[in-house]
Coordinates of C-alpha atoms in Angstrom, one line a residue:
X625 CA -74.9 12.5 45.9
X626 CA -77.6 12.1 43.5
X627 CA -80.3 13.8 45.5
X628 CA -77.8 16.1 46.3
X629 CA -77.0 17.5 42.5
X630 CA -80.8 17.2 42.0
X631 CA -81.3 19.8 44.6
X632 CA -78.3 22.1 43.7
X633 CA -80.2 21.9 39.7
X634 CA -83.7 22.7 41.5
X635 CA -82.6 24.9 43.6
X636 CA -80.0 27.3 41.0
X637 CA -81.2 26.9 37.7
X638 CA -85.1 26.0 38.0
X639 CA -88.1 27.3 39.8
X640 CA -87.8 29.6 42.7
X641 CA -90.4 29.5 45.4
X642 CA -91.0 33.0 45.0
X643 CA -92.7 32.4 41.7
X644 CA -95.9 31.1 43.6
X645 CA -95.6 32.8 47.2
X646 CA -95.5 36.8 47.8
X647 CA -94.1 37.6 50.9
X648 CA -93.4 35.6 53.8
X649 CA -89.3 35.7 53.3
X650 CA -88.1 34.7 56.5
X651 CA -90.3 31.9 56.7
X652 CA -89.0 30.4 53.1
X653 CA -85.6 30.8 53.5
X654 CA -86.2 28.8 57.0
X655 CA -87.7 26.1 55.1
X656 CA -85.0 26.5 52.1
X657 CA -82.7 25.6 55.0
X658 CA -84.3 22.7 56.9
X659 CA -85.1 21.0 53.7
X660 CA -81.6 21.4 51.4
X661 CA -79.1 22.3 54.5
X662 CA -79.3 18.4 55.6
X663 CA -78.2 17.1 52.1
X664 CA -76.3 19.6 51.2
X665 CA -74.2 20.0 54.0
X666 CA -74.0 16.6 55.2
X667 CA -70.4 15.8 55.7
X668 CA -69.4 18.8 57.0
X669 CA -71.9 18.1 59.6
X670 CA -70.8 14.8 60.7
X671 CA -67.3 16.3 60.7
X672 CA -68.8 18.8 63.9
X673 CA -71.1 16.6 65.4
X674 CA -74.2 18.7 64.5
X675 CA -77.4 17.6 64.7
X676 CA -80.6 18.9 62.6
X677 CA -83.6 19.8 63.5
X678 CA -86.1 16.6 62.8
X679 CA -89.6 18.5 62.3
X680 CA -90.3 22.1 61.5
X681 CA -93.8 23.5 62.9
X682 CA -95.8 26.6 60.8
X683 CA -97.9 28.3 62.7
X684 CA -100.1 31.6 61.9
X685 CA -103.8 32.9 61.2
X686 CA -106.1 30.5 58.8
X687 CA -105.5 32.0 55.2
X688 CA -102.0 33.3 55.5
X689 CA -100.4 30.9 53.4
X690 CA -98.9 27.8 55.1
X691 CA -100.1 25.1 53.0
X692 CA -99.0 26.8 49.7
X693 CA -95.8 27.8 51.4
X694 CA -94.5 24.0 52.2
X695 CA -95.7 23.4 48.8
X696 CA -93.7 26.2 47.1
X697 CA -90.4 25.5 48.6
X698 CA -90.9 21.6 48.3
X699 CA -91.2 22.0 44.6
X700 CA -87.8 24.0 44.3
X701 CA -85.8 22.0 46.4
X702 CA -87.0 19.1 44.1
X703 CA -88.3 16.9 47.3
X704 CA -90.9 14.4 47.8
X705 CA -94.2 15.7 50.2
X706 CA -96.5 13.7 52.0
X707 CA -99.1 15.1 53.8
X708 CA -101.0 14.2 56.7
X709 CA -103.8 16.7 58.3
X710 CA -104.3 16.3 61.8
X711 CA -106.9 17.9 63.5
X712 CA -104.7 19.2 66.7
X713 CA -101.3 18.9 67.3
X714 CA -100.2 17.3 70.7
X715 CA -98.2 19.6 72.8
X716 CA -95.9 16.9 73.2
X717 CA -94.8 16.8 69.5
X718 CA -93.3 20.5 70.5
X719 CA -90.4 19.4 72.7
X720 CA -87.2 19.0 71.5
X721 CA -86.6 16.3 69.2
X722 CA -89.5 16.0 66.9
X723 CA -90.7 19.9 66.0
X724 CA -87.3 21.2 66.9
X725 CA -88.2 24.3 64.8
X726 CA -91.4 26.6 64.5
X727 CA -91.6 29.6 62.2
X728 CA -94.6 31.8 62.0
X729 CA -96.4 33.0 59.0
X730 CA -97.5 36.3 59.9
X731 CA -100.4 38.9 58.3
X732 CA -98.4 40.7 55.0
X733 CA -97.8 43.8 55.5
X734 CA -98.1 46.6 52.7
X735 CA -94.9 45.7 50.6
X736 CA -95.7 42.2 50.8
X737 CA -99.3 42.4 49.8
X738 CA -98.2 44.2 46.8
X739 CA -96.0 41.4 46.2
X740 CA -99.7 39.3 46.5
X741 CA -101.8 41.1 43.9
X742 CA -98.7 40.9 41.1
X743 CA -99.1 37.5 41.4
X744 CA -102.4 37.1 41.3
X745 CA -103.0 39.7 38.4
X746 CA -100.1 38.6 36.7
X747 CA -102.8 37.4 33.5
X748 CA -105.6 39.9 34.5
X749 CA -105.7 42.5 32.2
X750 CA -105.6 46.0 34.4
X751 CA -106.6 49.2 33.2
X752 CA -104.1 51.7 32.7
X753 CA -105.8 53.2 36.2
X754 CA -105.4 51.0 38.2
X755 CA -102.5 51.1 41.0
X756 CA -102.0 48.0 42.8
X757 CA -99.8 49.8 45.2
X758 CA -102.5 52.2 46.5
X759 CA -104.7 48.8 46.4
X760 CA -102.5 47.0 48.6
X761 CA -101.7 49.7 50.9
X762 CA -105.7 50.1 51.3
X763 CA -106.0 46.3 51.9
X764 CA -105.1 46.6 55.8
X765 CA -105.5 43.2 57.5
X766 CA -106.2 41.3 54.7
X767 CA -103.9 37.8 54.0
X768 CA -103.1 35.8 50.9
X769 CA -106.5 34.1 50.7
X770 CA -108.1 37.1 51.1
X771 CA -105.8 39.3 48.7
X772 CA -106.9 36.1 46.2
X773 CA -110.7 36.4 46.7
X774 CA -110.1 39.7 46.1
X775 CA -108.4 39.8 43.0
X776 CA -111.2 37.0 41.9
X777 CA -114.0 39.1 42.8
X778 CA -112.7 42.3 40.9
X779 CA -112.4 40.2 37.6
X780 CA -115.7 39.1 38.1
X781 CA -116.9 42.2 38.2
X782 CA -115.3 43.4 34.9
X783 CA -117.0 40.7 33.0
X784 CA -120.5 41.2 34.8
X785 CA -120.3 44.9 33.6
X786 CA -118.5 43.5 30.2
X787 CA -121.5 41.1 29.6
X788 CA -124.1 43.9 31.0
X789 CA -122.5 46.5 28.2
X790 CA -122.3 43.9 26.0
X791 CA -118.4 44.6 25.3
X792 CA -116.1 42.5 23.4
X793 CA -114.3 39.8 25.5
X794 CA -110.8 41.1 23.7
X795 CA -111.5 44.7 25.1
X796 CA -111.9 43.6 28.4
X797 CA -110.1 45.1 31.4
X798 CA -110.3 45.5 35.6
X799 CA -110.9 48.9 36.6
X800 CA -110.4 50.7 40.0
X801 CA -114.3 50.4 40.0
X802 CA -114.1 47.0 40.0
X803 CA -111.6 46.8 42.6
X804 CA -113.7 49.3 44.7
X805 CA -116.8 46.8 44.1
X806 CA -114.4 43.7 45.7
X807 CA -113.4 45.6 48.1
X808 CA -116.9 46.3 49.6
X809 CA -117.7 42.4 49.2
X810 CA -114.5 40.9 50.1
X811 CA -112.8 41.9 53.7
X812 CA -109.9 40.9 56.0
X813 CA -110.8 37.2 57.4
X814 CA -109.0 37.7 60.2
X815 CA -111.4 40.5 61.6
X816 CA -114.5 38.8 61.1
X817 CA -116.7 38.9 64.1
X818 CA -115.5 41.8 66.0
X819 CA -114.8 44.3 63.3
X820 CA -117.4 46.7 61.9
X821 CA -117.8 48.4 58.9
X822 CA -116.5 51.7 59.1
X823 CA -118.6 54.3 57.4
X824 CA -117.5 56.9 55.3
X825 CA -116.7 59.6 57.8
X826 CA -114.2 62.3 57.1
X827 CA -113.3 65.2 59.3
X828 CA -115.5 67.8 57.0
X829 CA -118.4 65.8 58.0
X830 CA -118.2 66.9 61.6
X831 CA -118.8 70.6 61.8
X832 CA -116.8 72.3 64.4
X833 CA -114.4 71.3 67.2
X834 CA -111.3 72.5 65.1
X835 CA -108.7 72.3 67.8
X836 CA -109.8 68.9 68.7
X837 CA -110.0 67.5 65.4
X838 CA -106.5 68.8 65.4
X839 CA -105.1 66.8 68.1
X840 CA -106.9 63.5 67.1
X841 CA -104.9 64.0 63.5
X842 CA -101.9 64.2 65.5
X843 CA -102.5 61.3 67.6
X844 CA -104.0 58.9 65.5
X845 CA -103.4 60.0 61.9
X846 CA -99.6 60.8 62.5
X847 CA -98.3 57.5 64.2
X848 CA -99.1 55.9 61.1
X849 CA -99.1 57.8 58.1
X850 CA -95.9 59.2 59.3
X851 CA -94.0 56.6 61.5
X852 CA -90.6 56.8 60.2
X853 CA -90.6 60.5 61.6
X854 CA -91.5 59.2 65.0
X855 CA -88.6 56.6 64.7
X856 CA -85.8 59.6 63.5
X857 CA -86.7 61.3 66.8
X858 CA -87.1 58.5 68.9
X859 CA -90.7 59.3 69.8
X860 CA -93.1 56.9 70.9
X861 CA -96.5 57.8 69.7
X862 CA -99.6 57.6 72.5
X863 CA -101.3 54.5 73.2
X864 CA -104.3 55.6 74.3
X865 CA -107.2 58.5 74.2
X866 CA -110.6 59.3 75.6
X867 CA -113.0 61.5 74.7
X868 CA -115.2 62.2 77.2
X869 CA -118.4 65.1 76.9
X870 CA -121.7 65.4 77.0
X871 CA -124.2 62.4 75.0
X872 CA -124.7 63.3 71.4
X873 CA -121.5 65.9 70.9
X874 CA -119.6 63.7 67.9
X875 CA -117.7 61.4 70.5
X876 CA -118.5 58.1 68.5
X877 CA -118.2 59.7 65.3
X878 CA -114.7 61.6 66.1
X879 CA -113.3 57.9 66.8
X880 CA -114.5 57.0 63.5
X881 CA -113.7 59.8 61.6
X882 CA -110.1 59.1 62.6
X883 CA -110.0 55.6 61.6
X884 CA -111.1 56.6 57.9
X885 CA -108.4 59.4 57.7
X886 CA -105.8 56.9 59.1
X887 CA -106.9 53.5 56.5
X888 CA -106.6 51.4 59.7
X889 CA -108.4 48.2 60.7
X890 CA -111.6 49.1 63.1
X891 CA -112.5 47.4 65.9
X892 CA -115.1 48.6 68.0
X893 CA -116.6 46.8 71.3
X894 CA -119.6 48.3 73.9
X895 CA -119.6 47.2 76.6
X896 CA -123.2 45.2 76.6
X897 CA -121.1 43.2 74.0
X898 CA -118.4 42.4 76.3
X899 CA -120.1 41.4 79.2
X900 CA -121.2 37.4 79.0
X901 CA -123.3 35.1 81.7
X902 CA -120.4 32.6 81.1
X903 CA -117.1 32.9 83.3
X904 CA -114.5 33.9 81.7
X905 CA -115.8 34.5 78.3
X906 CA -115.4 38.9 78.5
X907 CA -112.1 38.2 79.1
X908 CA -111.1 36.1 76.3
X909 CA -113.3 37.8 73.8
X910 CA -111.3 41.2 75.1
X911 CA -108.1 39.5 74.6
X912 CA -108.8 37.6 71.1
X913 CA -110.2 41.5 70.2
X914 CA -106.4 42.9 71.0
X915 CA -104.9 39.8 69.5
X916 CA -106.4 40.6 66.1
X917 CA -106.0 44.0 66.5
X918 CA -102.0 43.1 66.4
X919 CA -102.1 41.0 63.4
X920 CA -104.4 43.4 61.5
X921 CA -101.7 46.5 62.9
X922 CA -102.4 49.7 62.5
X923 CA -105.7 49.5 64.1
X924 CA -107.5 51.2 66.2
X925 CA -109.6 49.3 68.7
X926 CA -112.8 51.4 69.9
X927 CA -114.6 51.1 73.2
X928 CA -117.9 52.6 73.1
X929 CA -119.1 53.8 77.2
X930 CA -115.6 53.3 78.4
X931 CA -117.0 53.5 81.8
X932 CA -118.4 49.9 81.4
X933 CA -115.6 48.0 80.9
X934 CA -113.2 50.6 83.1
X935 CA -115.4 51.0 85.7
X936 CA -113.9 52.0 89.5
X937 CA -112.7 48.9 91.1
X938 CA -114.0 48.2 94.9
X939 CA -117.5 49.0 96.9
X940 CA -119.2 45.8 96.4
X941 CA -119.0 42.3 96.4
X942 CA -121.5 41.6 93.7
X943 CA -120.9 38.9 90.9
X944 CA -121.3 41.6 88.0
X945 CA -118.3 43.6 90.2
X946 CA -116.2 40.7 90.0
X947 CA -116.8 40.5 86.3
X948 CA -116.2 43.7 86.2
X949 CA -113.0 43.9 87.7
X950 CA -111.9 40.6 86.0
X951 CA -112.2 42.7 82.7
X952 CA -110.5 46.0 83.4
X953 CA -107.5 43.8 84.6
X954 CA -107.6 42.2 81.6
X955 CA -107.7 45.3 79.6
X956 CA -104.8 46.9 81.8
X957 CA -102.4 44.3 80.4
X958 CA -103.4 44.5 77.4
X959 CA -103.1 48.0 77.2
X960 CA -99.5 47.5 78.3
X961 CA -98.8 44.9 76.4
X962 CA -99.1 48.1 73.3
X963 CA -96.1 49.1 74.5
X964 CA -94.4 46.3 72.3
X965 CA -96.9 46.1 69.9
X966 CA -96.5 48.8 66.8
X967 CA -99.4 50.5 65.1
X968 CA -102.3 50.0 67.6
X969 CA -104.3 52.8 69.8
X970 CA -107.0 52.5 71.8
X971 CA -110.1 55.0 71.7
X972 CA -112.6 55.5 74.2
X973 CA -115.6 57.6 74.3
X974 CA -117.5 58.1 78.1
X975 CA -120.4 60.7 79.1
X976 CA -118.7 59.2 82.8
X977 CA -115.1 60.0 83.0
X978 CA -115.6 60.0 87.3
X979 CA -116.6 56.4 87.0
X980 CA -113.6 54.6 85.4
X981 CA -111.1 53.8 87.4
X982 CA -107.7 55.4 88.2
X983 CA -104.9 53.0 86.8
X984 CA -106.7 53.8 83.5
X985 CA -106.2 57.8 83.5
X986 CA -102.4 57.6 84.2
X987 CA -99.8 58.0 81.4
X988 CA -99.4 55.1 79.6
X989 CA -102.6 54.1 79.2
X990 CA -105.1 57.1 78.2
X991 CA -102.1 59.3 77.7
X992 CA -105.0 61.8 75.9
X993 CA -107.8 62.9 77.4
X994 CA -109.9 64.9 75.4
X995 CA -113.7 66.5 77.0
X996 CA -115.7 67.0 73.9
X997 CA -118.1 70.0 74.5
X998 CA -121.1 70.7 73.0
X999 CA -120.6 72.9 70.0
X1000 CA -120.9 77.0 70.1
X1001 CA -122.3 79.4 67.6
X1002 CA -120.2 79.0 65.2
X1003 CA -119.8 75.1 65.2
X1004 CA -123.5 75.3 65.1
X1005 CA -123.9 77.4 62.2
X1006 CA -120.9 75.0 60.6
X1007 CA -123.2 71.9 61.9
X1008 CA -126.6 72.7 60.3
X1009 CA -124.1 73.8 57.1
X1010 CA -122.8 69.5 57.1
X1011 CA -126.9 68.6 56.9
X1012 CA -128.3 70.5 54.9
X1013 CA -125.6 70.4 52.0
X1014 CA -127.6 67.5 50.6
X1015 CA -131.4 69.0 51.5
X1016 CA -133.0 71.6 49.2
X1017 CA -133.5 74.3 50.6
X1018 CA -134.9 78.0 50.0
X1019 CA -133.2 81.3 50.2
X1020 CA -135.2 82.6 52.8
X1021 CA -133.5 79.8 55.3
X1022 CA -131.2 81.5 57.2
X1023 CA -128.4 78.9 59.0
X1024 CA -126.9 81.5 60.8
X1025 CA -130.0 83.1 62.3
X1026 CA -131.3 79.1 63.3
X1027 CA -127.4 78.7 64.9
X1028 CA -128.3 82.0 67.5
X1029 CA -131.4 80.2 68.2
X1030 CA -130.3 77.1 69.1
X1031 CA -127.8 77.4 72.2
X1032 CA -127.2 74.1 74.4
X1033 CA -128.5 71.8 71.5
X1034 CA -125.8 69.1 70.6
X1035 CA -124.8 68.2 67.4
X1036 CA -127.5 65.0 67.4
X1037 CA -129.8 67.4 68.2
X1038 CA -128.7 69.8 65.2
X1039 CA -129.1 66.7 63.1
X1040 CA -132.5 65.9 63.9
X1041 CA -133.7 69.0 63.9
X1042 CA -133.0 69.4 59.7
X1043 CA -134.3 65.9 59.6
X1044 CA -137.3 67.1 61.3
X1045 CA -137.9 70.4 59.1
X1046 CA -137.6 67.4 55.8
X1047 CA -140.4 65.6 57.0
X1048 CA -142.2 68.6 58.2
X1049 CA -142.0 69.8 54.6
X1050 CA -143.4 66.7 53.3
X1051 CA -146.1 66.4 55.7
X1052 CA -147.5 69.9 54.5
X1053 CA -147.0 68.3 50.4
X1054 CA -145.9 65.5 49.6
X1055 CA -145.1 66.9 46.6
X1056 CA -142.1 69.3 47.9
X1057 CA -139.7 70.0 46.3
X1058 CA -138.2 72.7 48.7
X1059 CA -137.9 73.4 52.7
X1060 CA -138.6 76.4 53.7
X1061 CA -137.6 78.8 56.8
X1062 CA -141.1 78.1 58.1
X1063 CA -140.3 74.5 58.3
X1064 CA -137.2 74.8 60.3
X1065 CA -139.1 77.1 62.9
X1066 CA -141.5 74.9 63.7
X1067 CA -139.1 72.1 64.2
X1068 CA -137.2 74.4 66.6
X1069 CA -140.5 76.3 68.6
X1070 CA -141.6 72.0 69.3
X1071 CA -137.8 71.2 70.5
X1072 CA -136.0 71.9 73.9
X1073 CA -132.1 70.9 74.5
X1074 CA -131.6 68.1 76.5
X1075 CA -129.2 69.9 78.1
X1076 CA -129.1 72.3 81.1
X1077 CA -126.1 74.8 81.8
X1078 CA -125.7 73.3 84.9
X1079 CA -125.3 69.8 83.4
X1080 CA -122.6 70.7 80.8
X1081 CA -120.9 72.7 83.8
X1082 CA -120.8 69.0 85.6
X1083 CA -119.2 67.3 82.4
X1084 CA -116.9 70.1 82.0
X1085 CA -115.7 70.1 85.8
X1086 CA -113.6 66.8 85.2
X1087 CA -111.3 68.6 83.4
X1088 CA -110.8 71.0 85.7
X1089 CA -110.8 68.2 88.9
X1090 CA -108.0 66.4 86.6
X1091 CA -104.2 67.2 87.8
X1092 CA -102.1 68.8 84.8
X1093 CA -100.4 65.3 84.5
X1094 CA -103.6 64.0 83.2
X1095 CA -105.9 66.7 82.3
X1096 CA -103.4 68.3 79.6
X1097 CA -101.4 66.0 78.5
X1098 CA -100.1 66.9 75.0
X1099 CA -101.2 70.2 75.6
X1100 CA -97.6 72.4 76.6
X1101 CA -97.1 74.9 80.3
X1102 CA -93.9 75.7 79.1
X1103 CA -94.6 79.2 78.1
X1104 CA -95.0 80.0 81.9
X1105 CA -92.6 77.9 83.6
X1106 CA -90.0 80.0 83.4
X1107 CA -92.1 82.7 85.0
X1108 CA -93.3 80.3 87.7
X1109 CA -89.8 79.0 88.7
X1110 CA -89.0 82.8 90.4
X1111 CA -92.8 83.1 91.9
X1112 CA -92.2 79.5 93.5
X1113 CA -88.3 80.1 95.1
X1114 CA -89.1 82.7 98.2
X1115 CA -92.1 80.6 99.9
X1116 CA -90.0 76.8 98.8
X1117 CA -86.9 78.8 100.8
X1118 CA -89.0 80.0 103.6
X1119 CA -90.7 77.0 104.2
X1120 CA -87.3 74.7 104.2
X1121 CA -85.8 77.5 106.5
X1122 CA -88.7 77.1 108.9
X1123 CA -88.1 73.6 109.1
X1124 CA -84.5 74.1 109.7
X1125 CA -85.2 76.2 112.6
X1126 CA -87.9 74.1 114.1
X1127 CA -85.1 70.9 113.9
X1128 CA -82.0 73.4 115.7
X1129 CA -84.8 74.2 118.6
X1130 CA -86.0 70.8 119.4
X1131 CA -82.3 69.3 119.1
X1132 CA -81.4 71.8 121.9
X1133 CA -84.3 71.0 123.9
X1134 CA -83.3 67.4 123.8
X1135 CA -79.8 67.9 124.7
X1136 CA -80.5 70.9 127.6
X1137 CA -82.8 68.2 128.8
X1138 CA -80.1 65.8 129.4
X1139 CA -77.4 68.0 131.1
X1140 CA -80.2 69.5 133.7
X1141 CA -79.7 72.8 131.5
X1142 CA -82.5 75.3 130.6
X1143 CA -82.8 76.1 127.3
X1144 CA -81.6 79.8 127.9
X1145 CA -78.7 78.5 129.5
X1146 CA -77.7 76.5 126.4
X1147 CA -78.2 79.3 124.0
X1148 CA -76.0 82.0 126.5
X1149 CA -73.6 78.7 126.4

């Protein structure tokens, strides 16, 4: 009784749990429970025979706040702790009986991460600025230890630039330029290793393709920034898109461009990094890349020549087949495992849409497909705009006049070419300070497009190979299926009366044939 009015005083009138742990509620009201139930409830269970559970098993990514979470509710329920770290646990301590209870301590999400950084800033003094919501929302992926790193790193940078301005230590406060600092030294801990950094690429920095640009906001940027208008309508968002087009036409940076609008976790994967000498290994590293994609949710995980890791199945016997085969298997199911998982889509970018295999291309998987073409006069014009905003350049440069000029080149080879006409520039003086029209035509005379007609013909012609299941899928027919419904009745009812007819004549055949009766004698019948 004792313990049990020491716990009841903890546990109403003293320190709550919550006071050190953001987040995580499920997890410490299951502890609240397996700790305080037992003593509290004693009698009633030996009335009913009930049994409790004898051990209690966290589980969850390294930094997400285990440790500090035993500690937390241990403390307010006024019990003793002892702890012993062991390396592995035997699976036999996970049968019934001895861990009779596991709870799992997942990656915060937005709310609770917000939750984090009040803790943690609770005696940091914040700039009037600063918005710890925006912060925490922007912190995608990132768990308690990080979110504490974080909030460590940004205070140091107030006092470097305190110390540096020589400011008064009473004046001093974090600013959103300090949290910008920790954020570009401190990331998510559970993406380490897979997960790049994703440049700062908008949708103004690609010039043209409109209409596509349009479709990726809808398929990437609206699932997340606007899920609860998916949920009203009971819509479930796609799963998976590839862009497909000739090399250098924005593929790679259309995938990331997305990712920066959406402010979700990036993984990106080629497939000379998934392929290993060492059986088994592309596998596991595929399925630990989709496994942290899912904790760190929304993300968007990015294969880089698709065709690599979905190549066609069959052909050849080969070892680097088999690999091959093992992998796209393994990226099947995990491609319809999304269907559970919330906040994840899978980009893809191929100059080879022929080669990768079929199961890939069918709803569910890439339910967008999207041929990236090279860009036309005006997305050139709006190209050579993008890269020469930072150049200096003279009046007499005409952008328009160098787009008319320029047909078949890509947007890589837009790029170079005002690269090109910089260094030209500086070649004929060092001491430029402007590039001039003369520059950009000799850059352009000395270049040829990579491209043929013929070639971007042959990309194009996938679409156009591709049934409208596949080829167009979030693009609508409607407008002309009423039309086609009337077109398509006369030859569907000729053909089913044909067939009708053909069935009547060989039925009488049969039976004329059996009664020694001709055919015409059957009909006059």
């Amino acid at each position: 009784m004792e313990s049990k009015g020491r716990i009841m005083s903890e546990h109403n009138e003293k320190w709550k749990a919550e006071e050190a742990i953001g987040g995580n509620r499920a997890a410490v009201e299951a502890l609240r429970e397996l700790i305080t139930f037992p003593l509290l409830y004693s009698s009633q269970a030996q009335k009913l025979g009930l049994k409790w559970p004898r051990g209690l098993l966290l589980y969850g990514p390294p930094g997400t706040g285990k440790t500090s979470l035993v500690r937390a509710v241990v403390r307010e329920c006024g019990a003793h702790l002892t702890v012993i770290r062991v390396d592995a646990i035997d699976p036999a301590l996970r049968r019934s009986g001895r861990f009779d209870a596991e709870v799992e301590v997942t990656v915060p999400t937005a709310e609770e991460r917000f939750e984090i950084l009040k803790l943690y800033t609770k005696k940091v003094p914040l700039d009037a600025n600063v918005d710890l919501e925006a912060i925490a929302t922007s912190c995608n992926g990132y768990v308690g230890a990080d979110l504490e790193a974080l909030c460590r790193e940004a205070t140091m940078s107030a006092v470097k630039r305190s110390s540096d301005a020589n400011e008064c230590a009473g004046v001093l406060s974090v600013t959103m330029e300090d949290w910008r600092h920790a954020r570009s030294v401190v990331g998510p801990s559970i993406t380490r290793g897979v997960t790049v950094e994703i440049p700062k690429v908008t949708w103004e920095d690609i010039g043209g393709l409109r209409d596509l640009k349009k479709k990726l906001q809808q398929a990437v940027e609206w699932p997340i920034k606007h899920s609860t208008a998916f949920s009203r309508l009971g819509i479930s968002p796609v799963r998976g898109a590839l862009l497909h087009g000739p090399p250098g036409c924005s593929k790679t940076t259309l995938a990331k461009a997305a990712a920066h609008a959406a402010e979700a976790s990036f993984f990106s994967l080629s497939g000379a990094e998934l392929y290993s000498m060492y059986v088994g290994e592309s596998e596991a590293l595929l399925r630990n890349t989709f496994q942290r994609a899912r904790l760190a949710a929304p993300s968007i995980i990015f294969f880089d020549e698709a065709d690599v890791v979905g190549a066609k199945r069959g052909g050849s016997s080969s070892t680097s087949i088999t690999v091959g085969e093992r992998l796209l298997s393994t990226l099947l199911t995990e491609m319809d495992g999304l269907e559970q998982a919330k906040g994840i889509l899978v980009l893809a970018a191929t100059n080879r849409p022929h080669a990768i295999d079929a199961a890939l291309m069918r709803p569910g998987r890439f339910d967008l497909v999207l041929y990236v073409p090279p860009p036309d006069l005006e997305a050139r014009h709006e190209i050579l705009r993008v890269h020469t905003r930072n150049m200096k350049v003279r009046d007499d440069v005409d952008l328009r006049s160098i787009a008319e000029e320029t047909e078949l080149f890509t947007g890589a080879e837009l790029e170079g070419l005002c690269r090109e006409a910089g260094i030209v520039a500086l070649r004929e003086d060092i001491s430029a300070t402007m590039v001039c029209n003369r520059h950009f035509q000799t850059v352009k005379d000395s270049l040829k497009p990579a491209l043929t007609k013929e070639e971007i013909d042959s990309y194009s012609s996938f679409m156009k190979s591709q049934s409208p299941k596949s080829s167009g899928r979030l693009e609508s027919s409607t407008s002309s299926g009423s039309k086609n419904k009337k077109k398509k009745l006369v030859p569907v009812f000729s053909v089913t009366s044909c067939v009708v007819s053909i069935a009547i004549l060989a039925a009488a055949k049969y039976f004329s044939t059996r009664a020694n009766r001709t055919p015409n004698e059957l009909v006059v019948t």
